[in-house]
Short mmCIF file of N, CA and C in Angstrom, two decimals:
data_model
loop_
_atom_site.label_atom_id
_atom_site.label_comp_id
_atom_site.label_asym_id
_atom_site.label_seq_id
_atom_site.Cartn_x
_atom_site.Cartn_y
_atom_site.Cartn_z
N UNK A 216 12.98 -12.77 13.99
CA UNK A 216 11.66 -13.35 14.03
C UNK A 216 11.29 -13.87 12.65
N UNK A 217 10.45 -15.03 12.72
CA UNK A 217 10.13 -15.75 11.23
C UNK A 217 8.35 -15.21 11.20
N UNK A 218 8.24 -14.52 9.72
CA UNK A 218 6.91 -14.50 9.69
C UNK A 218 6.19 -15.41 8.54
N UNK A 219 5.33 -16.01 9.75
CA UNK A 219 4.72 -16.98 8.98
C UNK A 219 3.61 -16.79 8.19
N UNK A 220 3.75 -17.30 6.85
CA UNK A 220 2.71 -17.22 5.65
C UNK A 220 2.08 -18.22 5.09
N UNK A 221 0.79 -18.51 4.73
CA UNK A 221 0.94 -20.11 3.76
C UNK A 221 1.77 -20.05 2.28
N UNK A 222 1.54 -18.71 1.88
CA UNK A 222 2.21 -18.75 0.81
C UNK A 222 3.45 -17.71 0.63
N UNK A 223 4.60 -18.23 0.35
CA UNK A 223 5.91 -17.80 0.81
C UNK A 223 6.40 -17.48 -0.82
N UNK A 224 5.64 -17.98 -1.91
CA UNK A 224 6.35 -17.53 -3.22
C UNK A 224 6.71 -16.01 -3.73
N UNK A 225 7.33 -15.81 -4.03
CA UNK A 225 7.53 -14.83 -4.36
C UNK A 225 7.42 -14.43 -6.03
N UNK A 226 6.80 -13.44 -6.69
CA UNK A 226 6.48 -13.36 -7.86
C UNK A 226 7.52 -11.86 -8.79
N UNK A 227 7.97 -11.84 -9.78
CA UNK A 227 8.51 -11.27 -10.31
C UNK A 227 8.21 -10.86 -11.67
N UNK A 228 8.08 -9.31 -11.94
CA UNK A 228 8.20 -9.39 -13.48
C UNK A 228 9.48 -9.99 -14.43
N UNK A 229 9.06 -8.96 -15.99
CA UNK A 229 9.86 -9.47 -16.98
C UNK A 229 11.24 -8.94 -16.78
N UNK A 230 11.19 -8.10 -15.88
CA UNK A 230 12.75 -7.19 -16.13
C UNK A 230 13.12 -7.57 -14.40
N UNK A 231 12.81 -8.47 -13.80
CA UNK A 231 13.23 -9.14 -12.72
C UNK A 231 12.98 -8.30 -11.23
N UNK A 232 12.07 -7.61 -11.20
CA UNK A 232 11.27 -6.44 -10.18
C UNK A 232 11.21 -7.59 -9.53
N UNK A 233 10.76 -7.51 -8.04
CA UNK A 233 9.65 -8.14 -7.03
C UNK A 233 8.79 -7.63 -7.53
N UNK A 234 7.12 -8.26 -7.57
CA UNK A 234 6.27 -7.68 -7.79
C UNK A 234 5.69 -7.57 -6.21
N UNK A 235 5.17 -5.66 -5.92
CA UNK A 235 4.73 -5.46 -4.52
C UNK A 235 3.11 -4.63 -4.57
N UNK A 236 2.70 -4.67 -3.27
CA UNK A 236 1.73 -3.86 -3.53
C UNK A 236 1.34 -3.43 -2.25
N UNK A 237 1.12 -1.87 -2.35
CA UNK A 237 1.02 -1.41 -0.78
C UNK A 237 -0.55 -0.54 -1.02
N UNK A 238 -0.95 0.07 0.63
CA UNK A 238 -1.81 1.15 0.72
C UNK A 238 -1.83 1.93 1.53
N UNK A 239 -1.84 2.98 1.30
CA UNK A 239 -2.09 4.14 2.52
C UNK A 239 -3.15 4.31 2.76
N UNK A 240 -3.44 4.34 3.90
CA UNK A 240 -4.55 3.69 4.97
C UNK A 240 -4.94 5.30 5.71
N UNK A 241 -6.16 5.64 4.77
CA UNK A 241 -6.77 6.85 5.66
C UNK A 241 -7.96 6.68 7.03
N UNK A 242 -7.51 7.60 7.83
CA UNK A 242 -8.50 7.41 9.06
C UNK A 242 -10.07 8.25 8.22
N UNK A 243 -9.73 9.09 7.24
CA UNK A 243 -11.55 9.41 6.49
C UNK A 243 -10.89 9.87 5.31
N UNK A 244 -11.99 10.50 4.87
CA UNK A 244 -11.78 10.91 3.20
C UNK A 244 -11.38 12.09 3.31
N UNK A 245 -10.56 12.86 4.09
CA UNK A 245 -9.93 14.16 3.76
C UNK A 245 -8.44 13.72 4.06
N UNK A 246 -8.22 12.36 4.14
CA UNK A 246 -6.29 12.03 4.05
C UNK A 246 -5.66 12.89 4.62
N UNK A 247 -6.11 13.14 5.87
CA UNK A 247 -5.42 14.25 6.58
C UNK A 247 -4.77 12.95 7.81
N UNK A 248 -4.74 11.54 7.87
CA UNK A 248 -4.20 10.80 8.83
C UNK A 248 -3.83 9.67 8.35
N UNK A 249 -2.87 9.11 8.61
CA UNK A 249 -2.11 7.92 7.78
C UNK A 249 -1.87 6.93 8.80
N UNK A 250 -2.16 5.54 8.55
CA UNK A 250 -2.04 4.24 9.08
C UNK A 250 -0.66 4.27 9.18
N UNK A 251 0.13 3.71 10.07
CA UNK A 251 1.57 3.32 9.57
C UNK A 251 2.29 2.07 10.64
N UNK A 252 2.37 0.73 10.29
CA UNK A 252 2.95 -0.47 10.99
C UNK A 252 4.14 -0.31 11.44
N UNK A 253 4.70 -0.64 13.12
CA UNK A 253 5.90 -1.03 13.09
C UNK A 253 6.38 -2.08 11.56
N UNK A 254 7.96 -2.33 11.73
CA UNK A 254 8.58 -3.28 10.29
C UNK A 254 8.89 -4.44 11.48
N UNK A 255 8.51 -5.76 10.72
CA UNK A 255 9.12 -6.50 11.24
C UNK A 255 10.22 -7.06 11.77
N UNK A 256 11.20 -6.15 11.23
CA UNK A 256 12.73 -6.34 11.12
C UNK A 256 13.22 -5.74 11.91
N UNK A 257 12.80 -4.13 12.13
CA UNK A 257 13.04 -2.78 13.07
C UNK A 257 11.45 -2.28 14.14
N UNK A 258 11.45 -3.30 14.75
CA UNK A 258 10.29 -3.11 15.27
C UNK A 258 9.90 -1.22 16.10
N UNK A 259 11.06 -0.48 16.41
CA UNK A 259 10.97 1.20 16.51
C UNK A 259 10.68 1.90 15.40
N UNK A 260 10.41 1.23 14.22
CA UNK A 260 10.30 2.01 12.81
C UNK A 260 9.15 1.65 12.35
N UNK A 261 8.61 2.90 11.59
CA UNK A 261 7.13 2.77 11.00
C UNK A 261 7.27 2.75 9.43
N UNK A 262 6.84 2.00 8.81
CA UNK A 262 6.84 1.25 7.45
C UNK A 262 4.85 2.04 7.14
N UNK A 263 4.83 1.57 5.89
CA UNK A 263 3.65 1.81 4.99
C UNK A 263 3.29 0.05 4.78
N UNK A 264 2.22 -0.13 4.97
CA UNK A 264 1.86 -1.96 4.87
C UNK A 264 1.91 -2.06 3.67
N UNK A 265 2.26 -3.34 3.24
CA UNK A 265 2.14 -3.86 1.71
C UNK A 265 3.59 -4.84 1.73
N UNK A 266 3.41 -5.56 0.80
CA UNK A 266 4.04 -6.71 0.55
C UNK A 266 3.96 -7.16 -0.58
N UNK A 267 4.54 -8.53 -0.74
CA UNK A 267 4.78 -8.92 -2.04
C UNK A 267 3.45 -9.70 -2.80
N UNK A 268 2.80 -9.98 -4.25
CA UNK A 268 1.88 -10.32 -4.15
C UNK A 268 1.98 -11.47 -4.78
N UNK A 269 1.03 -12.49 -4.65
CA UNK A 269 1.20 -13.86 -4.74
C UNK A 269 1.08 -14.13 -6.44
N UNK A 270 1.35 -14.99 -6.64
CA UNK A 270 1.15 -15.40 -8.14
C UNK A 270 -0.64 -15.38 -8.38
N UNK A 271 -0.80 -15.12 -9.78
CA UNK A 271 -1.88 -14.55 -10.20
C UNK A 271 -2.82 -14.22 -9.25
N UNK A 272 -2.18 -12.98 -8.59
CA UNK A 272 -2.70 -11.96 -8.01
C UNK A 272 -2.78 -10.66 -8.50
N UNK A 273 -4.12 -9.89 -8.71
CA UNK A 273 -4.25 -8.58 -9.17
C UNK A 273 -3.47 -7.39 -8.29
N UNK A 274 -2.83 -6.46 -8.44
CA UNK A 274 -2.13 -5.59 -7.26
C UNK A 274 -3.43 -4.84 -6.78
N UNK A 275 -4.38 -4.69 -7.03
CA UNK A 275 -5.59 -4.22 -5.50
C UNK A 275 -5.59 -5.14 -4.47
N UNK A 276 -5.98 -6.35 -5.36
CA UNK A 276 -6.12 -7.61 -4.33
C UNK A 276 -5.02 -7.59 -3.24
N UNK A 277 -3.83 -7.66 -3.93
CA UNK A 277 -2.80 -7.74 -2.98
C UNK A 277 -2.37 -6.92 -1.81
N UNK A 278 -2.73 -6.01 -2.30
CA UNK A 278 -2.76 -4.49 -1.58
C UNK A 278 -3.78 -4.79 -0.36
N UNK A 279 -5.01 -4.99 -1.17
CA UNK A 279 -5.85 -5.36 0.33
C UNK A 279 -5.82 -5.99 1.24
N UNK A 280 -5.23 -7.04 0.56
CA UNK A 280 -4.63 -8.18 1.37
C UNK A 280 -3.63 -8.32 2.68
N UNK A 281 -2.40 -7.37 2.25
CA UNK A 281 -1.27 -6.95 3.07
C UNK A 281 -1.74 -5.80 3.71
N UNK A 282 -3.01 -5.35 3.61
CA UNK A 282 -3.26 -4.77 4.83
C UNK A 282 -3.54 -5.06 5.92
N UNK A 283 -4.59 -6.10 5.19
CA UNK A 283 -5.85 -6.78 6.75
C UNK A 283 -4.74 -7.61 6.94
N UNK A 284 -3.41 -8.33 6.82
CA UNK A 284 -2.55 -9.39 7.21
C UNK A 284 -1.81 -7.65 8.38
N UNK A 285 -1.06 -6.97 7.75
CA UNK A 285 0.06 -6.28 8.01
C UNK A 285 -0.61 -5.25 9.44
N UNK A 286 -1.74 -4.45 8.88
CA UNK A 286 -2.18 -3.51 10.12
C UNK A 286 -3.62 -4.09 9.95
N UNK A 287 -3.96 -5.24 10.41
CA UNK A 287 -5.38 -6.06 10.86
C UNK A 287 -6.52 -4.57 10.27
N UNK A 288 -7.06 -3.80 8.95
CA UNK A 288 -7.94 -3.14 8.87
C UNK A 288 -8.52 -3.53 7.66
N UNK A 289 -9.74 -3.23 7.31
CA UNK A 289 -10.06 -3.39 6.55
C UNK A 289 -11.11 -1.89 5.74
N UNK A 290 -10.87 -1.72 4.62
CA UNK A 290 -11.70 -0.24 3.69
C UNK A 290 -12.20 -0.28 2.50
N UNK A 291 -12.57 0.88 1.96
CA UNK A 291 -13.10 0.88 1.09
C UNK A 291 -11.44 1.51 0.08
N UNK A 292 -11.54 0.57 -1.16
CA UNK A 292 -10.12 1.11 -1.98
C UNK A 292 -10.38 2.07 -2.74
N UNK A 293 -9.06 2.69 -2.70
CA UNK A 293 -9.53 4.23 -3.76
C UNK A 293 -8.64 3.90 -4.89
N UNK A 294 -7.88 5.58 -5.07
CA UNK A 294 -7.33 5.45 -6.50
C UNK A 294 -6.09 5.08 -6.15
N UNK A 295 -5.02 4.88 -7.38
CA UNK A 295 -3.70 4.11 -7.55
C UNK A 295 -2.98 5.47 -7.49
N UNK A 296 -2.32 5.41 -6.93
CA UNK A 296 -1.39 6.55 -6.87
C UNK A 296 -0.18 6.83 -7.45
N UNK A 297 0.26 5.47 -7.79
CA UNK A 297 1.18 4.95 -8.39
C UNK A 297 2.19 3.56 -8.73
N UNK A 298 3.10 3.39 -9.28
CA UNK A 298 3.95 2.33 -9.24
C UNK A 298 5.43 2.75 -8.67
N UNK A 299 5.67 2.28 -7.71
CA UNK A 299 7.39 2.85 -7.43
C UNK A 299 8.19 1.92 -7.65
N UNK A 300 9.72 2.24 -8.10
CA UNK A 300 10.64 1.40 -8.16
C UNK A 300 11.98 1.62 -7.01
N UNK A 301 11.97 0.45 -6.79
CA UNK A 301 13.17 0.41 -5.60
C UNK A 301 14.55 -0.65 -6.28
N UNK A 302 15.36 -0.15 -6.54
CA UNK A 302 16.34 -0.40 -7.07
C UNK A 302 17.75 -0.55 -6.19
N UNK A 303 17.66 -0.30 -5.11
CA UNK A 303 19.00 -0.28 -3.71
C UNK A 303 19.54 -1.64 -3.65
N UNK A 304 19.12 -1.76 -2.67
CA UNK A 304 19.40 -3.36 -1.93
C UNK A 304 18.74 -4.58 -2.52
N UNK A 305 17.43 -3.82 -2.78
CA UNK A 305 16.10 -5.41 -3.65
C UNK A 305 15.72 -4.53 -4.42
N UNK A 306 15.53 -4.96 -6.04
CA UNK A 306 14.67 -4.52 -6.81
C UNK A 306 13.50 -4.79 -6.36
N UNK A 307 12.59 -4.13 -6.80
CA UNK A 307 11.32 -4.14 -6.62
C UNK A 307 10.33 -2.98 -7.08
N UNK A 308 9.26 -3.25 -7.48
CA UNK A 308 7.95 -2.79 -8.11
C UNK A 308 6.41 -2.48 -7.36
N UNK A 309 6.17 -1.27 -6.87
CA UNK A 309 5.21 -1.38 -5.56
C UNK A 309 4.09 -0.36 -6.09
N UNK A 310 3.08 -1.37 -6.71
CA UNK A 310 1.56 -0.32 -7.02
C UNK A 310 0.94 0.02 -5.30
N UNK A 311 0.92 1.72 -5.70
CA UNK A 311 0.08 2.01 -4.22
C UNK A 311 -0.82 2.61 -4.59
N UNK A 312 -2.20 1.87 -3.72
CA UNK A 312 -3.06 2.99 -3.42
C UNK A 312 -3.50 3.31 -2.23
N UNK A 313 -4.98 3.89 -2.80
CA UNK A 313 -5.54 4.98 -1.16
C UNK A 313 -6.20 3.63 -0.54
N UNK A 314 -6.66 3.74 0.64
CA UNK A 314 -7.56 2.96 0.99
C UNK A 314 -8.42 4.11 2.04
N UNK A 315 -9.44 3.98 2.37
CA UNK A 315 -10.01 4.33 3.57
C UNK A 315 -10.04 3.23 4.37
N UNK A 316 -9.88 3.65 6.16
CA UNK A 316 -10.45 2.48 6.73
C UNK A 316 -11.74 2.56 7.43
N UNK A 317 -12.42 1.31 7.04
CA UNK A 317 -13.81 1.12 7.77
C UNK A 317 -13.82 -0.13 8.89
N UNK A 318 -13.42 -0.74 9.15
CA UNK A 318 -13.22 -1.71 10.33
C UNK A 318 -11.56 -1.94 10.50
N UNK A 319 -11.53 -1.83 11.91
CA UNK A 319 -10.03 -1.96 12.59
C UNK A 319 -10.45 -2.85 13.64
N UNK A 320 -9.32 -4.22 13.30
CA UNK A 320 -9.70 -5.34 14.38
C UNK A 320 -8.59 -5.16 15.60
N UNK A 321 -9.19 -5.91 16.52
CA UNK A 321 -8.34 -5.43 18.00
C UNK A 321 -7.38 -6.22 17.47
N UNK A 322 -7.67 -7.56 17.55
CA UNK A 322 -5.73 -8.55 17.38
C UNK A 322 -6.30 -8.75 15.67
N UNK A 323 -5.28 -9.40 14.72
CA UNK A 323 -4.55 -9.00 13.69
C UNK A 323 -3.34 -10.26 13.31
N UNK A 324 -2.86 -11.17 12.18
CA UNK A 324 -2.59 -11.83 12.31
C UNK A 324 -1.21 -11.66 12.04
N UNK A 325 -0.68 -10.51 12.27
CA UNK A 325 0.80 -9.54 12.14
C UNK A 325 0.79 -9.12 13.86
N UNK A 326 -0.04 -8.51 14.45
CA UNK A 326 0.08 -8.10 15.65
C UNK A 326 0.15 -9.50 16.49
N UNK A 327 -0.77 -10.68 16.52
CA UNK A 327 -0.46 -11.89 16.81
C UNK A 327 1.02 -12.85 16.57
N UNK A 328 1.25 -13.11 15.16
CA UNK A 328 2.65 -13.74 15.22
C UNK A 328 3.65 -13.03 15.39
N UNK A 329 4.13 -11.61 15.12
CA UNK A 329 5.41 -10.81 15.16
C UNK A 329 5.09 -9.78 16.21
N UNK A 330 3.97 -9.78 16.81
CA UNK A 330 3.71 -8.40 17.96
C UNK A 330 4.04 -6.97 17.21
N UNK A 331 3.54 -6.73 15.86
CA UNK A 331 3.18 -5.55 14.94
C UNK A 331 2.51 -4.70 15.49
N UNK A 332 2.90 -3.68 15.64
CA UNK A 332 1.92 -2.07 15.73
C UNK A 332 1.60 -1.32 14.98
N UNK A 333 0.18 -0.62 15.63
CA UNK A 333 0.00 0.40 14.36
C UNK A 333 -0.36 1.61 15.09
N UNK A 334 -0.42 2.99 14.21
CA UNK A 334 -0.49 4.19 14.60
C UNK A 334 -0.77 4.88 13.81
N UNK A 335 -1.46 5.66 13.94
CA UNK A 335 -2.30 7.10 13.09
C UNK A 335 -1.08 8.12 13.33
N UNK A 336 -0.66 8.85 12.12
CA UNK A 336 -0.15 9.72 11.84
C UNK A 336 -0.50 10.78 10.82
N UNK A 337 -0.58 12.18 11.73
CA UNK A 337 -0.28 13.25 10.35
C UNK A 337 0.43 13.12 9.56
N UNK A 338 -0.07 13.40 8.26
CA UNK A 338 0.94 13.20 7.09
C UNK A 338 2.16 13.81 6.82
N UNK A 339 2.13 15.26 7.37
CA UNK A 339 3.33 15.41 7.44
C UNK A 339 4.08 15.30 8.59
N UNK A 340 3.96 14.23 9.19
CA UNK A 340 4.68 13.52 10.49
C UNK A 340 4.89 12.60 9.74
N UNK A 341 4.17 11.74 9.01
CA UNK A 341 4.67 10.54 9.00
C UNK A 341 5.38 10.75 7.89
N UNK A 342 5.47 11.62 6.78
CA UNK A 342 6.70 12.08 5.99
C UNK A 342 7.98 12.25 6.79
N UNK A 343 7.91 12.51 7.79
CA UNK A 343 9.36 13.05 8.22
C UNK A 343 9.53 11.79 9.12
N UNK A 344 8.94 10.64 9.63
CA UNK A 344 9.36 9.29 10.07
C UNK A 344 9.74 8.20 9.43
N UNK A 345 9.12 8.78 7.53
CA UNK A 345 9.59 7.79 7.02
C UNK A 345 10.71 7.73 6.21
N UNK A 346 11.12 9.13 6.17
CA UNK A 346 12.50 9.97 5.26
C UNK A 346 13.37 9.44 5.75
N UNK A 347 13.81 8.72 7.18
CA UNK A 347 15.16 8.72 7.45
C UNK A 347 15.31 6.93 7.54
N UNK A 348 14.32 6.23 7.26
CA UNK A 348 14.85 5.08 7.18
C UNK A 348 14.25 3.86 5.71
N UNK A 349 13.09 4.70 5.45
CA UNK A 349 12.14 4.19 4.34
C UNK A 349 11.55 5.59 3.38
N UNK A 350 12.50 6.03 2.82
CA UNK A 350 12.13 7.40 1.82
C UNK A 350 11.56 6.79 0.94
N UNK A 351 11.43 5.85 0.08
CA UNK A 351 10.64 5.24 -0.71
C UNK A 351 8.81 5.25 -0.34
N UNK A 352 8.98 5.36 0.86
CA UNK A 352 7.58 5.32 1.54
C UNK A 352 7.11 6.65 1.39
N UNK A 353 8.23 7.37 1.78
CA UNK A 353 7.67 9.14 2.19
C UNK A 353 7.49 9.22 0.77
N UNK A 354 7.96 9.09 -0.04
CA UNK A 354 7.18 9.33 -1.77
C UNK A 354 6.62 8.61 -2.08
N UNK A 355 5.74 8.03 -1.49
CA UNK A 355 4.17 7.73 -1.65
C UNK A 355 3.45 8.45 -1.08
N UNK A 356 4.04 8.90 0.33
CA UNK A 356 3.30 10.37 0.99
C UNK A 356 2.94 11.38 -0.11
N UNK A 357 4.33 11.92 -0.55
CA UNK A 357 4.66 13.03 -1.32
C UNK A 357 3.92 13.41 -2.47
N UNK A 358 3.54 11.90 -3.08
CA UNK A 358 2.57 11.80 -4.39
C UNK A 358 1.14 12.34 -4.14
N UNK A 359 0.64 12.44 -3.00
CA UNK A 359 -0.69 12.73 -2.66
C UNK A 359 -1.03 14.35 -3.41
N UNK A 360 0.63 15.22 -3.19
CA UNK A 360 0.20 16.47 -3.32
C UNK A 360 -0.19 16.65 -4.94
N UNK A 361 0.28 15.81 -5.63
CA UNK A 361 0.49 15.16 -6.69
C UNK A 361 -0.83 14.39 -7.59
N UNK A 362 -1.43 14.06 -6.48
CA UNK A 362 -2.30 13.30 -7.15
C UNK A 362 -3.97 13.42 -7.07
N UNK A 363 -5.08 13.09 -7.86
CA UNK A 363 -5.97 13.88 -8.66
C UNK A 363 -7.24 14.23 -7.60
N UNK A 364 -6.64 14.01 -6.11
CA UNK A 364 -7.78 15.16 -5.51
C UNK A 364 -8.37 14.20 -4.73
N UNK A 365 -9.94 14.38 -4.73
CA UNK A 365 -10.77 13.53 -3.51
C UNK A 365 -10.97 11.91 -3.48
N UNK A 366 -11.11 11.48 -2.74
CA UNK A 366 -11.55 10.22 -2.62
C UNK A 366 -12.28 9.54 -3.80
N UNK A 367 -11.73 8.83 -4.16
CA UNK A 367 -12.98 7.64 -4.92
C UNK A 367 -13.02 6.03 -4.76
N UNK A 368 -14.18 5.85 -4.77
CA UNK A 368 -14.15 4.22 -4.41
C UNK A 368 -14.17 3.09 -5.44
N UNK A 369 -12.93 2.27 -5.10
CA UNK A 369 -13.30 1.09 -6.31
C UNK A 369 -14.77 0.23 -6.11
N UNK A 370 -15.49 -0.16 -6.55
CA UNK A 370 -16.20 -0.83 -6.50
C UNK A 370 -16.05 -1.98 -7.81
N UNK A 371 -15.85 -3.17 -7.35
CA UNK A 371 -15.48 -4.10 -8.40
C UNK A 371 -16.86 -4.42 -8.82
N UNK A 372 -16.94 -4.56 -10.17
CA UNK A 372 -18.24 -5.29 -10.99
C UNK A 372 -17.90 -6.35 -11.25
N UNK A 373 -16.61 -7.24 -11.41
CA UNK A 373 -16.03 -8.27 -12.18
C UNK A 373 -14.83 -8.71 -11.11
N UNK A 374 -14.51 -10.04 -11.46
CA UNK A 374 -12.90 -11.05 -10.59
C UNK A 374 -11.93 -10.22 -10.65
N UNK A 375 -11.82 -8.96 -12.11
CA UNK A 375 -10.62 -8.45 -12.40
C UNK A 375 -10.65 -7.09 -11.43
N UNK A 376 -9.78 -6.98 -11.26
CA UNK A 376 -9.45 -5.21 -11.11
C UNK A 376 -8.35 -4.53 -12.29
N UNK A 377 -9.52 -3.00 -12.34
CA UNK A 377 -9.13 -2.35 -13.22
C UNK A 377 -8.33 -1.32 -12.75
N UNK A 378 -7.83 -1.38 -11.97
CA UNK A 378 -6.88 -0.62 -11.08
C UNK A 378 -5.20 -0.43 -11.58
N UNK A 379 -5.29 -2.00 -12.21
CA UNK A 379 -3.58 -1.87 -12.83
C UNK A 379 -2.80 -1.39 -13.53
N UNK A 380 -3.53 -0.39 -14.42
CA UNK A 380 -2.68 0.21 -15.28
C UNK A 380 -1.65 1.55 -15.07
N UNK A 381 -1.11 2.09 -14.93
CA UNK A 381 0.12 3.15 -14.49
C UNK A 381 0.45 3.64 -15.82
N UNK A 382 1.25 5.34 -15.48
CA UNK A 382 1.50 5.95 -16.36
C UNK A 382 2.93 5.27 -16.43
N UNK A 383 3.27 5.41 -18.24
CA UNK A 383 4.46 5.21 -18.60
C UNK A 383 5.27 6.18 -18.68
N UNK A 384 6.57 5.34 -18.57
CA UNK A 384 7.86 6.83 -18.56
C UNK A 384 8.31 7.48 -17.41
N UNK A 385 7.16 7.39 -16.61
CA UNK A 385 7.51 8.73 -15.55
C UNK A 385 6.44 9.70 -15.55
N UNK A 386 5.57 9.41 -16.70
CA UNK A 386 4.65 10.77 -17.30
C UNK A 386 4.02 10.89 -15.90
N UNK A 387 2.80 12.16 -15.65
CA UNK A 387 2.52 12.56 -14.90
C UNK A 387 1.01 12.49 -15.16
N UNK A 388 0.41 10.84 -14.47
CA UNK A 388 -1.24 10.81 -14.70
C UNK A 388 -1.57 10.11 -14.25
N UNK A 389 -2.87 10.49 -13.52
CA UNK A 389 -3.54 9.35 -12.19
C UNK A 389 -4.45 8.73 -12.84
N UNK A 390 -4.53 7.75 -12.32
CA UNK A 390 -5.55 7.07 -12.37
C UNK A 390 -6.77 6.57 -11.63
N UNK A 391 -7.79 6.72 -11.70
CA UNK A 391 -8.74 6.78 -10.46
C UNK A 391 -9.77 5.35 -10.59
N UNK A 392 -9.77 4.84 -9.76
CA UNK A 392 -11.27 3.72 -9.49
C UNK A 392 -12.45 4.80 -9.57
N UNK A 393 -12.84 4.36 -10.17
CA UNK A 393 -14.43 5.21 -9.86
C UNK A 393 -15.73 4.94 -9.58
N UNK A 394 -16.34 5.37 -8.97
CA UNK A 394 -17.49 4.54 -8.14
C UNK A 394 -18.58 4.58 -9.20
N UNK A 395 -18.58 5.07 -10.27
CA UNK A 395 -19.91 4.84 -11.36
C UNK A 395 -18.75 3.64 -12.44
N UNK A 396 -19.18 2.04 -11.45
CA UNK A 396 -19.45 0.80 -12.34
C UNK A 396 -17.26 0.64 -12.06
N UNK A 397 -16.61 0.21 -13.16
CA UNK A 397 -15.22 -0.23 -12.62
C UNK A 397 -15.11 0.59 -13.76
N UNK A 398 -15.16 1.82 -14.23
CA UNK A 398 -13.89 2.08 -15.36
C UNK A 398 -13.04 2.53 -14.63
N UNK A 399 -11.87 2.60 -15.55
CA UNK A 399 -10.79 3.49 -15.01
C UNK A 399 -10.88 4.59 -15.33
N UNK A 400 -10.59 5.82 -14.67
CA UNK A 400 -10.64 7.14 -15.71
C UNK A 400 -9.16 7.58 -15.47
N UNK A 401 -8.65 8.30 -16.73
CA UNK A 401 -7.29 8.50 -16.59
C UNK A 401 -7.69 10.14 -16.82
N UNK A 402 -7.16 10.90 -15.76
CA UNK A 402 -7.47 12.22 -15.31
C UNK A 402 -5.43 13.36 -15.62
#
């Protein structure tokens, strides 16, 4: 199946990553239920939405974006959970964050051209659906236990999002949107 986009470019950093951007899609603010799309490719397999992001595109934006395209919802964005690297088959570079969802549309412009599904899963269900064909995904699950606690909401003041910055190295530090104004707080 061909999925159709207007914009098909693909964007890359300096060290030749895809640049990606995904979200885990809570049914409320206790992340006790996870969004998760059939893949276009393996339509019996459940993927984490997100995709690649367009040229001068911020990775929230994008993130939000490949949701309402990937599982037709739309939320309020939380914190960054992280940056992953996928190095296998495709390099690639994937900022994730939380999202909550607050509107879920019946058709969807993924469920329309490719006949995409979606489904609510316990998290630790959907850890163990996504270990055997997309483990890259299940450690974005995995990071939750990992990462700095309750819900917070981005609320943008400005075009930019302050969402992009990630720990270096590997180090071990979240970063949160926070709902008093756009700082970042690094926790």
């Amino acid at each position: 199946m061909i999925k159709l986009k207007q914009n098909q470019t693909r964007t890359y950093d300096v060290e030749g990553f895809k640049r990606r951007a995904a979200c885990l899609c809570f049914k409320d603010e206790t992340e006790n239920e996870v969004l998760l799309v059939s893949s276009s490719r393996h339509p019996d397999q459940w993927i984490v939405p997100g995709g690649g992001m367009e040229p001068d595109e911020e990775p929230c934006g994008a993130a939000v974006r490949e949701v309402y395209e990937e599982a037709g919802v739309k939320g309020k964005l939380g914190r960054l959970l992280g940056m992953f690297e996928q190095n296998q088959d495709r390099k690639h570079r994937t900022y994730v964050y939380t999202l909550i969802v607050t509107e879920t549309l019946e058709d969807w412009e993924d469920s329309v051209n490719i006949g995409r599904k979606r489904k609510w899963f316990k998290i630790d269900e959907a850890i163990e659906e996504l270990q055997s064909h997309k483990p890259v995904h299940a450690e974005y699950l995995l990071r939750l236990a990992d990462s700095c606690g309750p819900f917070r909401v981005y609320t943008p003041s400005t075009d930019s999002c302050p969402c992009t910055r990630v720990a270096e190295n590997g180090a071990s530090h979240c970063f949160v949107c926070s709902t008093q104004g756009s700082d970042l707080v690094n926790r």
